[in-house]
mmCIF file with all atom_site columns, C-alpha atoms in Angstrom:
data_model
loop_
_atom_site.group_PDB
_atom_site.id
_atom_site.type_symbol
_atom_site.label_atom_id
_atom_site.label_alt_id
_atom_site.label_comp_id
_atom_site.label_asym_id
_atom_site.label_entity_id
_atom_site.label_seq_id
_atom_site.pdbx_PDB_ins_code
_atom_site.Cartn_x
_atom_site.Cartn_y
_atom_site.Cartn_z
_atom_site.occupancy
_atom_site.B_iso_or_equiv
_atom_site.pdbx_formal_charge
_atom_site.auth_seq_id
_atom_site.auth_comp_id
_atom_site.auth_asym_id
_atom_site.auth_atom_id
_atom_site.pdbx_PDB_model_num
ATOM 1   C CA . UNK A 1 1   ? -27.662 1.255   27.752  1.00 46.00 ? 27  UNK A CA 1
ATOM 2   C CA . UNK A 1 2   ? -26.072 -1.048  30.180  1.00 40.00 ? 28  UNK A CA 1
ATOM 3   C CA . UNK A 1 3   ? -22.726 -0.923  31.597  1.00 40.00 ? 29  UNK A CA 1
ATOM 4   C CA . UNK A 1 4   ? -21.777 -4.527  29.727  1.00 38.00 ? 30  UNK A CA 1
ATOM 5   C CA . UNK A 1 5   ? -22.808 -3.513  26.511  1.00 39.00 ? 31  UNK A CA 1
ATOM 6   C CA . UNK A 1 6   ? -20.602 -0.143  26.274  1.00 37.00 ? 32  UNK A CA 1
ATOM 7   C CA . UNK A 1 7   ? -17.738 -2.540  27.770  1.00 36.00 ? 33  UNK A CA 1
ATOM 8   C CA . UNK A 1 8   ? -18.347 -4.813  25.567  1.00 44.00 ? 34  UNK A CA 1
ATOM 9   C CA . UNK A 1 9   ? -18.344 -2.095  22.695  1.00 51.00 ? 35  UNK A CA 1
ATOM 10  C CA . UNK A 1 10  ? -15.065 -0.660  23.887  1.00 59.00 ? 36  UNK A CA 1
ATOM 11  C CA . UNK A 1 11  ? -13.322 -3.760  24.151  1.00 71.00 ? 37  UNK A CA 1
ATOM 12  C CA . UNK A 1 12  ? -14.157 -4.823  20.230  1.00 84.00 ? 38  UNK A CA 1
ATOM 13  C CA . UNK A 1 13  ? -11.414 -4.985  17.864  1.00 90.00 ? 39  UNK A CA 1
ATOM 14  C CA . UNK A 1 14  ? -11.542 -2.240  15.241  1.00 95.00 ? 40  UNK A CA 1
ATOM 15  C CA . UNK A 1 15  ? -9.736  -2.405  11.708  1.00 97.00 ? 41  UNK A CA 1
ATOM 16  C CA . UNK A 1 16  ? -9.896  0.461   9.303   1.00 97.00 ? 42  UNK A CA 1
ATOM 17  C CA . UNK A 1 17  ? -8.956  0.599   5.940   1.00 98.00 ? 43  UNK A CA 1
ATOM 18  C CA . UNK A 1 18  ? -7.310  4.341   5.342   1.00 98.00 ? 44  UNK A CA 1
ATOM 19  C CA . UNK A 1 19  ? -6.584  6.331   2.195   1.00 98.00 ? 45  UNK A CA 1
ATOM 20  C CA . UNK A 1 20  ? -2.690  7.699   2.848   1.00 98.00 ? 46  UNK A CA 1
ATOM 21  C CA . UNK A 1 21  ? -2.120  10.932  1.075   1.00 97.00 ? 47  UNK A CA 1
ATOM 22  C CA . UNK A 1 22  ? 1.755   11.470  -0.153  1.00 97.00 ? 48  UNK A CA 1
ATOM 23  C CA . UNK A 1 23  ? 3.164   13.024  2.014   1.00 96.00 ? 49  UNK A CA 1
ATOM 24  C CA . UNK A 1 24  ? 2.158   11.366  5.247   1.00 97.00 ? 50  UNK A CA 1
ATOM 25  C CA . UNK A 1 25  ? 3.606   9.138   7.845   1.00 96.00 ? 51  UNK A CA 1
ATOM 26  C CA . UNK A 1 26  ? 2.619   5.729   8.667   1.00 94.00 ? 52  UNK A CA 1
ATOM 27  C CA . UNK A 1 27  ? 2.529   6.623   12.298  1.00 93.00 ? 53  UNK A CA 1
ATOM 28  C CA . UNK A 1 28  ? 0.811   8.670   14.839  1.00 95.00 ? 54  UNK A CA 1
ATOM 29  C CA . UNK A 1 29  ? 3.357   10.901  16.077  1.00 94.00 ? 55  UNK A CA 1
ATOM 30  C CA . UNK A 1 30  ? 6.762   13.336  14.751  1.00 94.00 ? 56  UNK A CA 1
ATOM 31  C CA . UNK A 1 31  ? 9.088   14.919  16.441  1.00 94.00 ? 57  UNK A CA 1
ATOM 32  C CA . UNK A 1 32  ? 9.753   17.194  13.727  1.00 95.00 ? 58  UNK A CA 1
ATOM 33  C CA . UNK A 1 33  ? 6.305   18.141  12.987  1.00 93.00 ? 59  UNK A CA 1
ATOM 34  C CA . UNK A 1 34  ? 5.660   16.384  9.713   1.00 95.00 ? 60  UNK A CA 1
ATOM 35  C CA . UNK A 1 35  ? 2.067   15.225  8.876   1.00 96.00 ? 61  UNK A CA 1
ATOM 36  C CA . UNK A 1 36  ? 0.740   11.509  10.447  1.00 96.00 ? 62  UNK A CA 1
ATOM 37  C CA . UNK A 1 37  ? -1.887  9.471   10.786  1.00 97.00 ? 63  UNK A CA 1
ATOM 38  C CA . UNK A 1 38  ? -3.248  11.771  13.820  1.00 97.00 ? 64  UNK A CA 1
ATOM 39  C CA . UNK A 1 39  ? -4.122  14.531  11.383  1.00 97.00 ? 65  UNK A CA 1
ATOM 40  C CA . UNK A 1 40  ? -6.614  12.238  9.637   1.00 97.00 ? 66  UNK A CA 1
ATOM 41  C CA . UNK A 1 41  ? -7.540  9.230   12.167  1.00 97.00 ? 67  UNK A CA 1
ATOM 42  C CA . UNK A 1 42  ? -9.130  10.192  15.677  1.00 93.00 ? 68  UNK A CA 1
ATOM 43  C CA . UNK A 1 43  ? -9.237  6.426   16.657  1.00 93.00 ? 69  UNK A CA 1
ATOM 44  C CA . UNK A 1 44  ? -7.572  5.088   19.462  1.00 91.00 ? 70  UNK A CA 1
ATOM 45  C CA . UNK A 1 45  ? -5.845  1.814   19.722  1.00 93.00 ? 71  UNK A CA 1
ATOM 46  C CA . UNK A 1 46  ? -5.581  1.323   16.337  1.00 96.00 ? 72  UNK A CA 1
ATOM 47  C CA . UNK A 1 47  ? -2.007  0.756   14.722  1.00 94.00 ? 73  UNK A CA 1
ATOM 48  C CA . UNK A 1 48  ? -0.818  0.477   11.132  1.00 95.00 ? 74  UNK A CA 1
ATOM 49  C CA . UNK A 1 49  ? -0.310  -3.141  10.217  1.00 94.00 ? 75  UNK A CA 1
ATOM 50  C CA . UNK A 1 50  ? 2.244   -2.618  7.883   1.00 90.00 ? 76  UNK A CA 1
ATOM 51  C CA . UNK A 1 51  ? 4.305   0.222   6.215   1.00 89.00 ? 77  UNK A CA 1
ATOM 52  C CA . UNK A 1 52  ? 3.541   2.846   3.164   1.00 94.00 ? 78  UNK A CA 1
ATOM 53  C CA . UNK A 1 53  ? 6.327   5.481   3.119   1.00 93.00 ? 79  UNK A CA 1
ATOM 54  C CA . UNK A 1 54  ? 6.057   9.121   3.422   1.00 95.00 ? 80  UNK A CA 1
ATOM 55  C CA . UNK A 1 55  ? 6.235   9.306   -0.716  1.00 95.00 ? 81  UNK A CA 1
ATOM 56  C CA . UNK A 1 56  ? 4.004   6.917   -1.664  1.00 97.00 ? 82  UNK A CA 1
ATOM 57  C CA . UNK A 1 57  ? -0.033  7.401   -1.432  1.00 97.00 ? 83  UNK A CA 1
ATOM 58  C CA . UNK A 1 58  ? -3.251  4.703   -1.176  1.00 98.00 ? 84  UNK A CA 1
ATOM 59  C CA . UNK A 1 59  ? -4.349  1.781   0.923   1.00 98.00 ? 85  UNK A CA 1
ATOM 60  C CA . UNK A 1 60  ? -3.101  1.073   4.834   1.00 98.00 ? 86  UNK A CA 1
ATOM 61  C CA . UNK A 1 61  ? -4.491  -0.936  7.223   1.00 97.00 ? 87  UNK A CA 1
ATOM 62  C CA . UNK A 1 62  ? -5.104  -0.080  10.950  1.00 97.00 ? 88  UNK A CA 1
ATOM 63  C CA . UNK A 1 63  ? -5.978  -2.052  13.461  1.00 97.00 ? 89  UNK A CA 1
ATOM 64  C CA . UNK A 1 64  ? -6.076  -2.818  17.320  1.00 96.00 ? 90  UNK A CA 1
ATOM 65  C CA . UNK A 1 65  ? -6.089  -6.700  16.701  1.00 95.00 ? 91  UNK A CA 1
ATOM 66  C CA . UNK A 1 66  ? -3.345  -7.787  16.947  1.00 93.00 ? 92  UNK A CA 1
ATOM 67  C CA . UNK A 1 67  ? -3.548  -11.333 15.277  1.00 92.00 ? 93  UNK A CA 1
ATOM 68  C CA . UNK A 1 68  ? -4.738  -10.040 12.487  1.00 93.00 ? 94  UNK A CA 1
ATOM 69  C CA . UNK A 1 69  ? -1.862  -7.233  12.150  1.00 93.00 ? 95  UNK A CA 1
ATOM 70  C CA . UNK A 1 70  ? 0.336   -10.253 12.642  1.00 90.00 ? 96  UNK A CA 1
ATOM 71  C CA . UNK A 1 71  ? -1.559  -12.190 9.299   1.00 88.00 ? 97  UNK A CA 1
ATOM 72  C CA . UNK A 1 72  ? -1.530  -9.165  7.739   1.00 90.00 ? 98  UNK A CA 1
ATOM 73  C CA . UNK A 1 73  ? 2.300   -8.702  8.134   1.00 88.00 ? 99  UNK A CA 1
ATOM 74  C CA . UNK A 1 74  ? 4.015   -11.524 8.523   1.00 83.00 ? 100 UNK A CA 1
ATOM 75  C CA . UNK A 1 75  ? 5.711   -12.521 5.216   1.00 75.00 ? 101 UNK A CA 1
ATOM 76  C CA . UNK A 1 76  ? 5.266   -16.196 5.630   1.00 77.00 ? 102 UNK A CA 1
ATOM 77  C CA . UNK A 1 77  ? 1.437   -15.770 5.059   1.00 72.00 ? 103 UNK A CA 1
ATOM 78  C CA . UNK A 1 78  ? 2.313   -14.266 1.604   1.00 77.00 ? 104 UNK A CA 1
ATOM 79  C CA . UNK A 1 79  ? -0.474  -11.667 1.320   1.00 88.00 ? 105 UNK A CA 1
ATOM 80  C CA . UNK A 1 80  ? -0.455  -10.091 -1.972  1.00 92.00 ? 106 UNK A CA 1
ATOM 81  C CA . UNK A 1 81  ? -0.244  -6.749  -2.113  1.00 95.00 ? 107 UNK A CA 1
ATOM 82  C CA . UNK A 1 82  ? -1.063  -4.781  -5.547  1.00 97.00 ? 108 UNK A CA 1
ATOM 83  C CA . UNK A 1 83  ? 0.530   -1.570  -6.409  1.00 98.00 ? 109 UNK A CA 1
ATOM 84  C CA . UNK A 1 84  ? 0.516   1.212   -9.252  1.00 98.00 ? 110 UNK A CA 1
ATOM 85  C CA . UNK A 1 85  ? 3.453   2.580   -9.975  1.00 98.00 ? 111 UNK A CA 1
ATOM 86  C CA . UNK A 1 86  ? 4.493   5.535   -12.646 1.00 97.00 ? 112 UNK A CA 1
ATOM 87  C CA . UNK A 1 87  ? 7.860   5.192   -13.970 1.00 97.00 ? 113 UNK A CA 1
ATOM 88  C CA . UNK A 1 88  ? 10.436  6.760   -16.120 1.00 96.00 ? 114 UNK A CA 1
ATOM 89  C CA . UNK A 1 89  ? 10.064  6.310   -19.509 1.00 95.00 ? 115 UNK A CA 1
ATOM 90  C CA . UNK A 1 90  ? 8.352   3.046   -21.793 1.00 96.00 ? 116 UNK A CA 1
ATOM 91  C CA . UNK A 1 91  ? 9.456   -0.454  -20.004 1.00 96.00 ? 117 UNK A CA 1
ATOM 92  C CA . UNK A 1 92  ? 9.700   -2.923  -23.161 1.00 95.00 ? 118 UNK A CA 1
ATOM 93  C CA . UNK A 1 93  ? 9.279   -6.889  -21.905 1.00 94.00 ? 119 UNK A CA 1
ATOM 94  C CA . UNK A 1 94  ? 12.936  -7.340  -21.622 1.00 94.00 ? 120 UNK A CA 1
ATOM 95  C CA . UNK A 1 95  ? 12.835  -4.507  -18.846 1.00 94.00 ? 121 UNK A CA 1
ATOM 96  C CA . UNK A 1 96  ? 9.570   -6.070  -17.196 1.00 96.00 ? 122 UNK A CA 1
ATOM 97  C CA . UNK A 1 97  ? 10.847  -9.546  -17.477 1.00 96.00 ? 123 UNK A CA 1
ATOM 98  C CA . UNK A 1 98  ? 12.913  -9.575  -14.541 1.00 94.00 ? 124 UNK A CA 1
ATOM 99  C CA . UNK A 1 99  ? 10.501  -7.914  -12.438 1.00 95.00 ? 125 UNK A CA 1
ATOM 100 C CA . UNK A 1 100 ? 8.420   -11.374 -12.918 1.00 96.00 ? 126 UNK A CA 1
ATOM 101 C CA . UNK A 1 101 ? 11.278  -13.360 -12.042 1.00 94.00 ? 127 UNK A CA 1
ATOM 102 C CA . UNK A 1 102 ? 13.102  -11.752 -9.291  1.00 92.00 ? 128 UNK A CA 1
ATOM 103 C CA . UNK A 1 103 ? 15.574  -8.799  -9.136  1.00 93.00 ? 129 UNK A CA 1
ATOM 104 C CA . UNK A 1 104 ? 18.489  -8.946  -6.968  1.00 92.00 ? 130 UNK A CA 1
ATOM 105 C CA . UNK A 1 105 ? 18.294  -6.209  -4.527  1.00 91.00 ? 131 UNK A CA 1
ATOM 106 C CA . UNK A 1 106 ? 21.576  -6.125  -1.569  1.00 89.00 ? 132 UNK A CA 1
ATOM 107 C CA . UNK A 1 107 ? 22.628  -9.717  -2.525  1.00 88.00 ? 133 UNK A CA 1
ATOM 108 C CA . UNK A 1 108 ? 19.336  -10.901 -2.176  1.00 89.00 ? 134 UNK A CA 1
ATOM 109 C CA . UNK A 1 109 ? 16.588  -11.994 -4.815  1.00 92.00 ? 135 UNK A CA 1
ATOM 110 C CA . UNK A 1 110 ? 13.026  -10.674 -4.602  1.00 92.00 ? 136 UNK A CA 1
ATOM 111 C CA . UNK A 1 111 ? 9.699   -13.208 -5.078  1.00 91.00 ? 137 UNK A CA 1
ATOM 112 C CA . UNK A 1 112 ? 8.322   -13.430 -8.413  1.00 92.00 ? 138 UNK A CA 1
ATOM 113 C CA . UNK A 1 113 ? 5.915   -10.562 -9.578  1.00 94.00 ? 139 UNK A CA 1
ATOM 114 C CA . UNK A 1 114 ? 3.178   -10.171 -11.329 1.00 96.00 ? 140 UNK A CA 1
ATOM 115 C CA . UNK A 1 115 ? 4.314   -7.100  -13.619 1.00 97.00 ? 141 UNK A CA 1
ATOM 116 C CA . UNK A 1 116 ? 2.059   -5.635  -16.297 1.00 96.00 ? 142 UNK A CA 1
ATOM 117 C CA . UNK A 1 117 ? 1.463   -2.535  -18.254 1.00 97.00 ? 143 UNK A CA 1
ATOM 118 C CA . UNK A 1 118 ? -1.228  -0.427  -18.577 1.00 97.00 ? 144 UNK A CA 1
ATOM 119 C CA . UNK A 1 119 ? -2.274  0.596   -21.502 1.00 95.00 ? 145 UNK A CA 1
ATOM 120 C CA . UNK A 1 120 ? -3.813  3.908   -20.337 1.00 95.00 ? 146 UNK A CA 1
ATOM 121 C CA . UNK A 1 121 ? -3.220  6.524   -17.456 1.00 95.00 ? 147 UNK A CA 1
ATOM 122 C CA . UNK A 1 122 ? -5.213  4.981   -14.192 1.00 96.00 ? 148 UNK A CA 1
ATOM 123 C CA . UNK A 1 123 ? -7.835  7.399   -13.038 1.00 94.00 ? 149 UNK A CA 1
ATOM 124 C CA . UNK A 1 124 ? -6.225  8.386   -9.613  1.00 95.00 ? 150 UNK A CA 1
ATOM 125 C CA . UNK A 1 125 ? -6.723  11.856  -7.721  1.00 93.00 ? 151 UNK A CA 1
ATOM 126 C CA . UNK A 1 126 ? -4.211  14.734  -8.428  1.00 91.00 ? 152 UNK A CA 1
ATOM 127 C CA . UNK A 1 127 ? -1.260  14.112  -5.460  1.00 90.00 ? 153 UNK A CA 1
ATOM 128 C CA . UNK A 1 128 ? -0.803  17.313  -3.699  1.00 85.00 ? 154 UNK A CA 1
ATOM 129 C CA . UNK A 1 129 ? 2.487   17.709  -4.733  1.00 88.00 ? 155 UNK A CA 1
ATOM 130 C CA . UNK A 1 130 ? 2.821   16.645  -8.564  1.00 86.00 ? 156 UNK A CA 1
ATOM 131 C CA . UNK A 1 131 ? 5.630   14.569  -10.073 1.00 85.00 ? 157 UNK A CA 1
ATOM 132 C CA . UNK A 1 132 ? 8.355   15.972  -11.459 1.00 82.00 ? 158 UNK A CA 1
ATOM 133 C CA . UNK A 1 133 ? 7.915   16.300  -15.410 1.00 77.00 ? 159 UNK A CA 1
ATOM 134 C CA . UNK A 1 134 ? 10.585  16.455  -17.700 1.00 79.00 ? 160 UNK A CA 1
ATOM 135 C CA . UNK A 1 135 ? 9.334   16.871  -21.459 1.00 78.00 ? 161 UNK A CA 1
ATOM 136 C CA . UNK A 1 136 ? 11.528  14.691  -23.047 1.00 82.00 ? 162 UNK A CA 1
ATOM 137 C CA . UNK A 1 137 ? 11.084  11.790  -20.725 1.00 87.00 ? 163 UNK A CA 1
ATOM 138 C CA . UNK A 1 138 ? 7.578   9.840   -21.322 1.00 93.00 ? 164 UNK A CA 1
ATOM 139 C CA . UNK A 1 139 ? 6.407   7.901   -18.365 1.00 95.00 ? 165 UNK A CA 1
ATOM 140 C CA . UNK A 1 140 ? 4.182   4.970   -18.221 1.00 97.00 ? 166 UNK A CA 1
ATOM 141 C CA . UNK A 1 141 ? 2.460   2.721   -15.321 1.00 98.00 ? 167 UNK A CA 1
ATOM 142 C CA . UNK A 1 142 ? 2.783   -0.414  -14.275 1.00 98.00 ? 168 UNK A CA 1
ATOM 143 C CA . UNK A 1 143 ? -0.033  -2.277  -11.816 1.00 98.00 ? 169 UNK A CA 1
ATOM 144 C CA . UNK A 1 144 ? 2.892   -4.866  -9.465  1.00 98.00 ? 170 UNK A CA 1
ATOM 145 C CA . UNK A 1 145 ? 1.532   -7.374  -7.228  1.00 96.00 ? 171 UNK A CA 1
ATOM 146 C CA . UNK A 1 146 ? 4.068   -8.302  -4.536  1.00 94.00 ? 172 UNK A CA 1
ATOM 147 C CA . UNK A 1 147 ? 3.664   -11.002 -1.959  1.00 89.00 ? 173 UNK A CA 1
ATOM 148 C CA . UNK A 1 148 ? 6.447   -9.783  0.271   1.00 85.00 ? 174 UNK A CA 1
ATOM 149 C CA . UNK A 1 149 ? 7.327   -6.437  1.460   1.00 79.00 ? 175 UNK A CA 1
ATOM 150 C CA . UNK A 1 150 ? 10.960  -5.438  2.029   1.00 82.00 ? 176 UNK A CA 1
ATOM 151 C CA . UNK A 1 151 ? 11.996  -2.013  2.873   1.00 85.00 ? 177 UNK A CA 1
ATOM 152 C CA . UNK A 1 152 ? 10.595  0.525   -0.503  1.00 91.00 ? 178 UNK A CA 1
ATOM 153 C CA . UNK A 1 153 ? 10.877  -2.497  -2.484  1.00 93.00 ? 179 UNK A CA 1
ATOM 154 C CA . UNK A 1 154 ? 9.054   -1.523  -5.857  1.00 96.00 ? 180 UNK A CA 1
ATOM 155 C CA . UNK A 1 155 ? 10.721  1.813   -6.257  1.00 96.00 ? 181 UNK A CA 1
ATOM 156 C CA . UNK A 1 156 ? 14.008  -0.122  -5.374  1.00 95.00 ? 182 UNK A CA 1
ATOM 157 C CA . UNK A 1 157 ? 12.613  -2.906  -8.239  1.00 96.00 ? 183 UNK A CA 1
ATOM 158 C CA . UNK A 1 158 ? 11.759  -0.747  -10.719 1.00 97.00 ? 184 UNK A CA 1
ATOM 159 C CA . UNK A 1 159 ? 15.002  1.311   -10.863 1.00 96.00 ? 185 UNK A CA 1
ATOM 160 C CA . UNK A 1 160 ? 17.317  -1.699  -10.651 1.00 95.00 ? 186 UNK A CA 1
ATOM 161 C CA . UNK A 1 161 ? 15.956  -2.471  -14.440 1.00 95.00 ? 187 UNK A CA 1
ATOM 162 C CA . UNK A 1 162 ? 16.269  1.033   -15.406 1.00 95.00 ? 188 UNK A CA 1
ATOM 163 C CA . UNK A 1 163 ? 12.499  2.447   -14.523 1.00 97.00 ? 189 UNK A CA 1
ATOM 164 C CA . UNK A 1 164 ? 12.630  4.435   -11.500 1.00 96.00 ? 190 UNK A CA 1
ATOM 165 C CA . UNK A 1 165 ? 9.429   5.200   -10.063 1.00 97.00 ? 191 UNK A CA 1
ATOM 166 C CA . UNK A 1 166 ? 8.006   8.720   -9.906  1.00 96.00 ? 192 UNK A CA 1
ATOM 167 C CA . UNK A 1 167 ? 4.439   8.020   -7.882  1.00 97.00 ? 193 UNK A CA 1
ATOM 168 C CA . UNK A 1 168 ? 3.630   4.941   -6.430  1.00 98.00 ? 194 UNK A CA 1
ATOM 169 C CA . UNK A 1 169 ? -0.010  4.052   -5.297  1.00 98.00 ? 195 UNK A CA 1
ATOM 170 C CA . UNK A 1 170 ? -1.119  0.950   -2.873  1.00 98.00 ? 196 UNK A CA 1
ATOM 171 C CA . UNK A 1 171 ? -4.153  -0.417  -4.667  1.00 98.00 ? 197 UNK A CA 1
ATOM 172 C CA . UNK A 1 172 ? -5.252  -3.374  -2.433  1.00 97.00 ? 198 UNK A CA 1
ATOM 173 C CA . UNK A 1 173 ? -3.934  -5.376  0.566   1.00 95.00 ? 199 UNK A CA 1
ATOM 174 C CA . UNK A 1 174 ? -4.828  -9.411  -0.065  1.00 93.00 ? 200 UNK A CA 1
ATOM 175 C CA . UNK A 1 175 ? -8.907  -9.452  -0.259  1.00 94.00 ? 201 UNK A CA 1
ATOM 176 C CA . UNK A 1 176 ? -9.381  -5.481  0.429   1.00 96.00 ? 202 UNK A CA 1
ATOM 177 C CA . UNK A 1 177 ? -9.343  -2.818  -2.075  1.00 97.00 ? 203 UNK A CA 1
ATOM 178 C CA . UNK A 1 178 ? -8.622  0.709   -2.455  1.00 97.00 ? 204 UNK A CA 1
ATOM 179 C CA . UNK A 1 179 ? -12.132 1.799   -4.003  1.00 95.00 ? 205 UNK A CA 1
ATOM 180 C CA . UNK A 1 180 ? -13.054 5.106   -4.220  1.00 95.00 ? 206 UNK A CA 1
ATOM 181 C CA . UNK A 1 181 ? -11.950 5.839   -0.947  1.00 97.00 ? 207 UNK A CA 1
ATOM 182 C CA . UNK A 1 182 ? -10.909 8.764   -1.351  1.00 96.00 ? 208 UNK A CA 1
ATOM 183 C CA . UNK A 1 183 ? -7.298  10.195  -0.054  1.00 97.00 ? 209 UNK A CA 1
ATOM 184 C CA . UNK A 1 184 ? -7.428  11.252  3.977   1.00 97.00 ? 210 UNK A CA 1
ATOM 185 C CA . UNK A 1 185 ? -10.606 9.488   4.607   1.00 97.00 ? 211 UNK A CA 1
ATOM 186 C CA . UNK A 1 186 ? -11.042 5.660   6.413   1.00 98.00 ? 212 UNK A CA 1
ATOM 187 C CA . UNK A 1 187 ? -13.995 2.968   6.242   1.00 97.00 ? 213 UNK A CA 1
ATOM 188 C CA . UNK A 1 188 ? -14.332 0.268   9.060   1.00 97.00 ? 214 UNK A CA 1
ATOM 189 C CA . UNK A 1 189 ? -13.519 -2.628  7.385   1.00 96.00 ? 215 UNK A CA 1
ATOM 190 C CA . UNK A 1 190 ? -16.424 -5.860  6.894   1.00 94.00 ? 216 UNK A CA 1
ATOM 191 C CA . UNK A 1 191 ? -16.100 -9.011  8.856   1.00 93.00 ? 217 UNK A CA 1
ATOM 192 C CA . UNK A 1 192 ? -16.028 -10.655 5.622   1.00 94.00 ? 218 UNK A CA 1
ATOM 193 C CA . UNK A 1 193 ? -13.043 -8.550  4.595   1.00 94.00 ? 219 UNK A CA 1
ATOM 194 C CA . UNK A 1 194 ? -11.798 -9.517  8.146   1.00 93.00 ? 220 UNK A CA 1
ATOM 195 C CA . UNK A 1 195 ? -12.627 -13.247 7.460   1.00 93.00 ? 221 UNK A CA 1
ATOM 196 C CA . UNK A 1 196 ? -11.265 -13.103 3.779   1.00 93.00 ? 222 UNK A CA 1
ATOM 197 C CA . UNK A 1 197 ? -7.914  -11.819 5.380   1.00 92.00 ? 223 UNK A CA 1
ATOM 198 C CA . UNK A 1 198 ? -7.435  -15.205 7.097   1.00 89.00 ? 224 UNK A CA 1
ATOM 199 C CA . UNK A 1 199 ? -8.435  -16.755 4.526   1.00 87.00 ? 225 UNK A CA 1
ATOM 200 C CA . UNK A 1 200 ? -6.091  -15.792 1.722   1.00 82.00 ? 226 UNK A CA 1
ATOM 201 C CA . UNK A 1 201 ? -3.166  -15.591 4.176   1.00 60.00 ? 227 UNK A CA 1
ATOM 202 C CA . UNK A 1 202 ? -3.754  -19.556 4.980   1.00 56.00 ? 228 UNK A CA 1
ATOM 203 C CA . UNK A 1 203 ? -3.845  -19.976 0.863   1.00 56.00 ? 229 UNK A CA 1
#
């Protein structure tokens, strides 16, 4: 194999879509020793585009392009991103209603939602460390599609109209989906997933 061809190789972007488990940082490195990206992701150059805290599980993109971390993240591109969440107790439509309209969160109002229930349990691996469960306190789900993505905004959301949320799951970032990926593992990511990126953030 020639020398261009393994330059060439090197020198190709890569983007990975990766399967957070709870628990784990959105970054490659800790000074106090908690779990991160290095302990599942032997990749170099690649960077989350994006955030998924330490509590909250499911889809984060990685990638050493760095126009399209920038289209990924950038709010003025809009790219929806689709979330389940498990909350406290039964939200009625008076509770969910405001979700779809905008809750004020530190003065400032959030983008319309798209906010529904679900009328079963998702089928989602066990997390690692379960929820707490109180008996007398049902819980339901809620599937939230976002198109902005202040600082632990759905939990923040959820328990400003009374809901708090116990797990929260990243489903799908704009045109790329969770799967079965399962949690821990990555795929490479298609150029058509690449190209529908663009795409949808120009939309």
């Amino acid at each position: 194999m020639s020398e261009s061809i393994i330059s060439d190789r090197e020198n190709t972007p890569r983007t990975i879509a990766f399967n957070k488990p709870y628990g784990v940082l959105p970054c490659f490195t800790d000074s106090d020793g908690r779990p991160t990206l290095a302990d599942y992701i032997d990749l170099p150059g690649v960077y989350a585009a994006g955030r998924l805290d330490l509590d909250s599980e499911g889809l984060l993109l990685l990638t050493s392009d760095g126009r399209l971390a920038h289209h990924i993240t950038d709010p003025q591109h809009k790219l929806a991103k689709v979330y389940l969440a498990q909350v406290e107790r039964i939200p009625n439509e008076k509770a969910l209603e405001p979700l779809r309209k905008g809750v004020v969160l530190n003065g400032k109002k959030t983008r319309p939602a798209e906010v529904r229930l679900l009328p079963d349990d998702p089928q989602l691996p066990d997390r690692t460390i379960p929820i707490r469960f109180r008996k007398n306190v049902p819980t339901a789900w809620l599937e939230i599609m976002l198109r902005e993505g202040l600082n632990r905004q759905v939990r923040r959301m959820t328990a400003a109209v009374g809901h708090p949320t116990l797990r929260l799951v990243r489903m799908a970032i704009g045109p790329v989906v969770l799967g079965d990926l399962q949690p821990g593992r990555w795929r490479e990511l298609t150029s058509r997933e690449i190209a529908q990126i663009y795409s949808a953030a120009r939309r």
